[in-house]
Amino acid sequence: MPAARFHASSKLSHTRNEPMTERMTGAQALVRALEHVGVDTVFGIPGGAILPAYDPLYDSAKIRHVLVRHEQGAGHAAEGYAQATGKVGVCMATSGPGATNLVTAIADAYMDSVPIVAITGQVASPMIGTDAFQEADIVGITMPITKHNFLVTDPADIPRTIAEAFHVALTGRPGPVLVDIAKDALQATMTFSWPPTLQLPGYRPVTRPHSKQIREAAKLIVEARRPVLYVGGGVHKARASDELRRLAELTGIPVTTTLMARGTFPDSHPQHVGMPGMHGNVAAVASLQRSDLIVALGTRFDDRVTGQLSSFAPHAKIVHADIDPAEISKNRHADVPIVGDCREVIGDLIGAVEHEHAEGRTGDYTDWWTQLNGYKNTYALGYDDFGDDSTAPQFVLERLSELVGPEAIYVAGVGQHQMWASQFIRYERPGSFVNSGGAGTMGFAVPAAMGAKMGSPESTVWAIDGDGCFQMTNQELATCALEGVPIKIAVINNGNLGMVRQWQTLFYDKRYSNTDLQAVRRIPDFVKLAEAYGCVGLRCERPEDVDATIKKAMEINDVPVVVDFVVHQDAMVWPMVAAGTSNDDIKIARDMAPVWDAEE
Ligand SMILES: Cc1ncc(C[n+]2csc(CCOP(=O)(O)OP(=O)(O)O)c2C)c(N)n1
Ligand SMILES: [Mg+2]
C-alpha cells in the first residue's frame, strides 16, 4: 500500500491542521500529537518510564488526564469512553507493572473490538533486554491481544506512530493498539511536524462489499421461508442501526441481537425476537436453530451463541457479512461471504432486496412468524419469587428498566447480574448497553461506567455490578468522586460468585467450592465503602423498597451513588444452554425443556 497521507479531515481530528515544524522533546511531541488527533481525555497513572510525558501533559489545555487508582481501571475507562463516544479511548501507564496492569483491559477491548490506544513508557532503549528495573516486554505480551502494537525508540517516530495507532484502532474492525515508548525517546529532542505520513503497508480494510455477493444474498432472502437476521456488535460499531431497521422492515425478517448488539434493534419492535445464545430466550435461539437462512451481520458465531457447533442451525444457509475477513467461515461455513462495513453492506442489501421486490419476488414468512410468535408467547422471559420477603434480582433489573428508562446507558459487570441486565432491561437505543462480552471480564463495570459518563456527561449512567465484580475495581469510586463523575451503581448482591455457583448447582452436585462471599458478615459493607469513597451509599433489602431506593438514587446527581441491592442467593439465569451442548437442548428451568413438537 502506498504511504497514506494522514488527513485531519479523517475521523481523528476536527480541524484541518496546517503542516508545521518545531523543535521539542519526544514527550512534548507525544502530547502535541495526541492533541492533533483530537484526544480530550486520557486515563492513567504515572511512573518512572512515562514520567517525561506527564510533564508536558500537565500543561495541555486540550487534554484532561484522569488519575485512576489502578491501570486496569484506566483501560476499562478508555473502553467505556470509546463505546459512549465512538471515538478512540486512551489510557496511559508506566513500564513493567503499570503496563501489565493494562493487559486485562487490552484483552477485553480486543475481544469486543473496542478502539483504544494504550500508551506505555518503556525503560530507556539501551536498557531494553537487560531486565532493567520495571522492564516488561509489553509489546511481546500484548502481541496476541492487540490489533497492532509499536515499540518506539526514536523520538522522530512519535507523531507518526500516534497518528498510525489512532488510524488502526478506529478503522476497519476497531480494536486496541499499544504504543510503547522508550524513556530516552521521550526525553530526547526532535523536530515535530504535522501532519505526518502514515506508513502502514498492507493495511487497507475493505469497506465496500462486493455487489455480486449482495445480489446473491438478496436472492436468498426472498427465496427463504425461515430467514433470520443475526445481528452482532459490528452493526452498532458501523453506526448502522437505522439501516438495519430499514432492512428488517423492508423484508419482514425476524431479528436477533447478541449480547454485544443489545439496543441496536429496539426491544419493543415486533420483529425483535430477542437475544440468542447460552442465556438467550427460546424464540431467539429457535429462530437460529430452525432457520433456513441466517443473515449474520457484524457477528462472529461465538460459541456462546452457537452452542455445540456441529448441531447449530443445521438447515440454514449462511450469509455472513463482516469487516474482518478472518471472521468469515471461521466457525461456520458461509455460503455467501461478504466482506465490508456493515453500514454499506446493509445499505446495499436494501437496494438489492428492493430490486427483487420490484421484479415481483418477495419472501413469504407467514408460517415462520406463526411459529416464532408461538415461541415468543409461550416462552416469554420470566422468573420465580422465592415466596419469602427476599428480593428477586430480576425484579431489581425490571424496576430499574421501568423507572430509569431507555435513555440511560447501562454498563454491566460479568456474571448472573450481567445476563439479567441483558434480559430484563429493555434496550431501545444503540449503544445503551455496554458490557464485557468476549472476555467476560469481572471488574469491567465501575471503570467502564466512569469512562462512559465522561464521554457522555449528559447521559445517566448506571453500572449494574455483581458483589464479586464490584470488589475487583471499586477503587475507581475514588476517581469518580474526586473527578466529579456521578455514576450510579446497582450492586446486585447475592453474596456469591453467583454465575459460578449456578454452574455448581447444575453440574457439580451443589458442591459450592469457593463461591460464597459471606455476605451475611458484610465484609466489606458496601454502604460504608461507598461513603468512605465520598459517594452516597444506599441499601435495599426488601422488594417493597426497590422503587423508592431507585428513585432516591435517581435524585442524587452530584456524587456517585452505590446501591447495595441485597437479593436472594439462589436465583438462577434461565433459559440456559449448557456449555458444549446443542441449542436444541435449551432449558427454561432446571430439567425443563420447551415443548418443540407441540408447536411444530
Ligand atoms: C476476572 C475474572 N475472574 C473470574 C471470572 C469467572 N467468573 C465468571 S462470573 C463469576 C462470578 C461473578 O460474581 P458476581 O460479580 O458476584 O456476579 P453474580 O454472578 O453473582 O451476579 C466469576 C468468578 C471472570 N469472569 N473474570
Ligand atoms: Mg454475586
PDB file of C-alpha atoms and ligand atoms in Angstrom, residues 414-417 440 442 466-469 472 494 496-500, ligand 1:
ATOM      1  CA  VAL A 414     -19.820 -10.195  34.388  1.00  0.00           C
ATOM      2  CA  GLY A 415     -21.944 -12.931  35.862  1.00  0.00           C
ATOM      3  CA  GLN A 416     -25.603 -13.575  36.546  1.00  0.00           C
ATOM      4  CA  HIS A 417     -26.333  -9.872  37.002  1.00  0.00           C
ATOM      5  CA  GLY A 440     -16.185 -11.733  30.331  1.00  0.00           C
ATOM      6  CA  MET A 442     -15.128  -9.180  36.104  1.00  0.00           C
ATOM      7  CA  GLY A 466     -22.115  -8.093  40.977  1.00  0.00           C
ATOM      8  CA  ASP A 467     -20.877  -8.173  44.539  1.00  0.00           C
ATOM      9  CA  GLY A 468     -17.881 -10.179  43.313  1.00  0.00           C
ATOM     10  CA  CYS A 469     -17.085  -7.964  40.322  1.00  0.00           C
ATOM     11  CA  MET A 472     -12.305  -6.056  41.787  1.00  0.00           C
ATOM     12  CA  ASN A 494     -26.385 -12.223  46.060  1.00  0.00           C
ATOM     13  CA  ASN A 496     -21.864 -15.191  45.949  1.00  0.00           C
ATOM     14  CA  LEU A 497     -19.871 -15.562  42.804  1.00  0.00           C
ATOM     15  CA  GLY A 498     -23.321 -16.293  41.527  1.00  0.00           C
ATOM     16  CA  MET A 499     -22.703 -17.462  37.991  1.00  0.00           C
ATOM     17  CA  VAL A 500     -20.084 -19.923  39.154  1.00  0.00           C
TER      18      VAL A 500
HETATM   19  C1  LIG B   1     -11.520 -11.638  36.165  1.00  0.00           C
HETATM   20  C2  LIG B   1     -12.436 -12.823  36.224  1.00  0.00           C
HETATM   21  N1  LIG B   1     -12.209 -13.801  37.116  1.00  0.00           N
HETATM   22  C3  LIG B   1     -13.044 -14.861  37.183  1.00  0.00           C
HETATM   23  C4  LIG B   1     -14.108 -14.965  36.348  1.00  0.00           C
HETATM   24  C5  LIG B   1     -15.056 -16.169  36.412  1.00  0.00           C
HETATM   25  N2  LIG B   1     -16.392 -15.722  36.812  1.00  0.00           N
HETATM   26  C6  LIG B   1     -17.380 -15.511  35.920  1.00  0.00           C
HETATM   27  S1  LIG B   1     -18.781 -14.930  36.618  1.00  0.00           S
HETATM   28  C7  LIG B   1     -18.105 -15.004  38.148  1.00  0.00           C
HETATM   29  C8  LIG B   1     -18.902 -14.606  39.358  1.00  0.00           C
HETATM   30  C9  LIG B   1     -19.185 -13.160  39.403  1.00  0.00           C
HETATM   31  O1  LIG B   1     -19.697 -12.870  40.672  1.00  0.00           O
HETATM   32  P1  LIG B   1     -20.532 -11.572  40.915  1.00  0.00           P
HETATM   33  O2  LIG B   1     -19.794 -10.390  40.459  1.00  0.00           O
HETATM   34  O3  LIG B   1     -20.982 -11.556  42.325  1.00  0.00           O
HETATM   35  O4  LIG B   1     -21.752 -11.750  39.908  1.00  0.00           O
HETATM   36  P2  LIG B   1     -23.017 -12.730  40.006  1.00  0.00           P
HETATM   37  O5  LIG B   1     -22.776 -13.860  39.070  1.00  0.00           O
HETATM   38  O6  LIG B   1     -23.154 -13.166  41.423  1.00  0.00           O
HETATM   39  O7  LIG B   1     -24.159 -11.875  39.560  1.00  0.00           O
HETATM   40  C10 LIG B   1     -16.788 -15.477  38.097  1.00  0.00           C
HETATM   41  C11 LIG B   1     -15.918 -15.685  39.268  1.00  0.00           C
HETATM   42  C12 LIG B   1     -14.285 -13.915  35.414  1.00  0.00           C
HETATM   43  N3  LIG B   1     -15.278 -13.917  34.521  1.00  0.00           N
HETATM   44  N4  LIG B   1     -13.455 -12.861  35.392  1.00  0.00           N
END
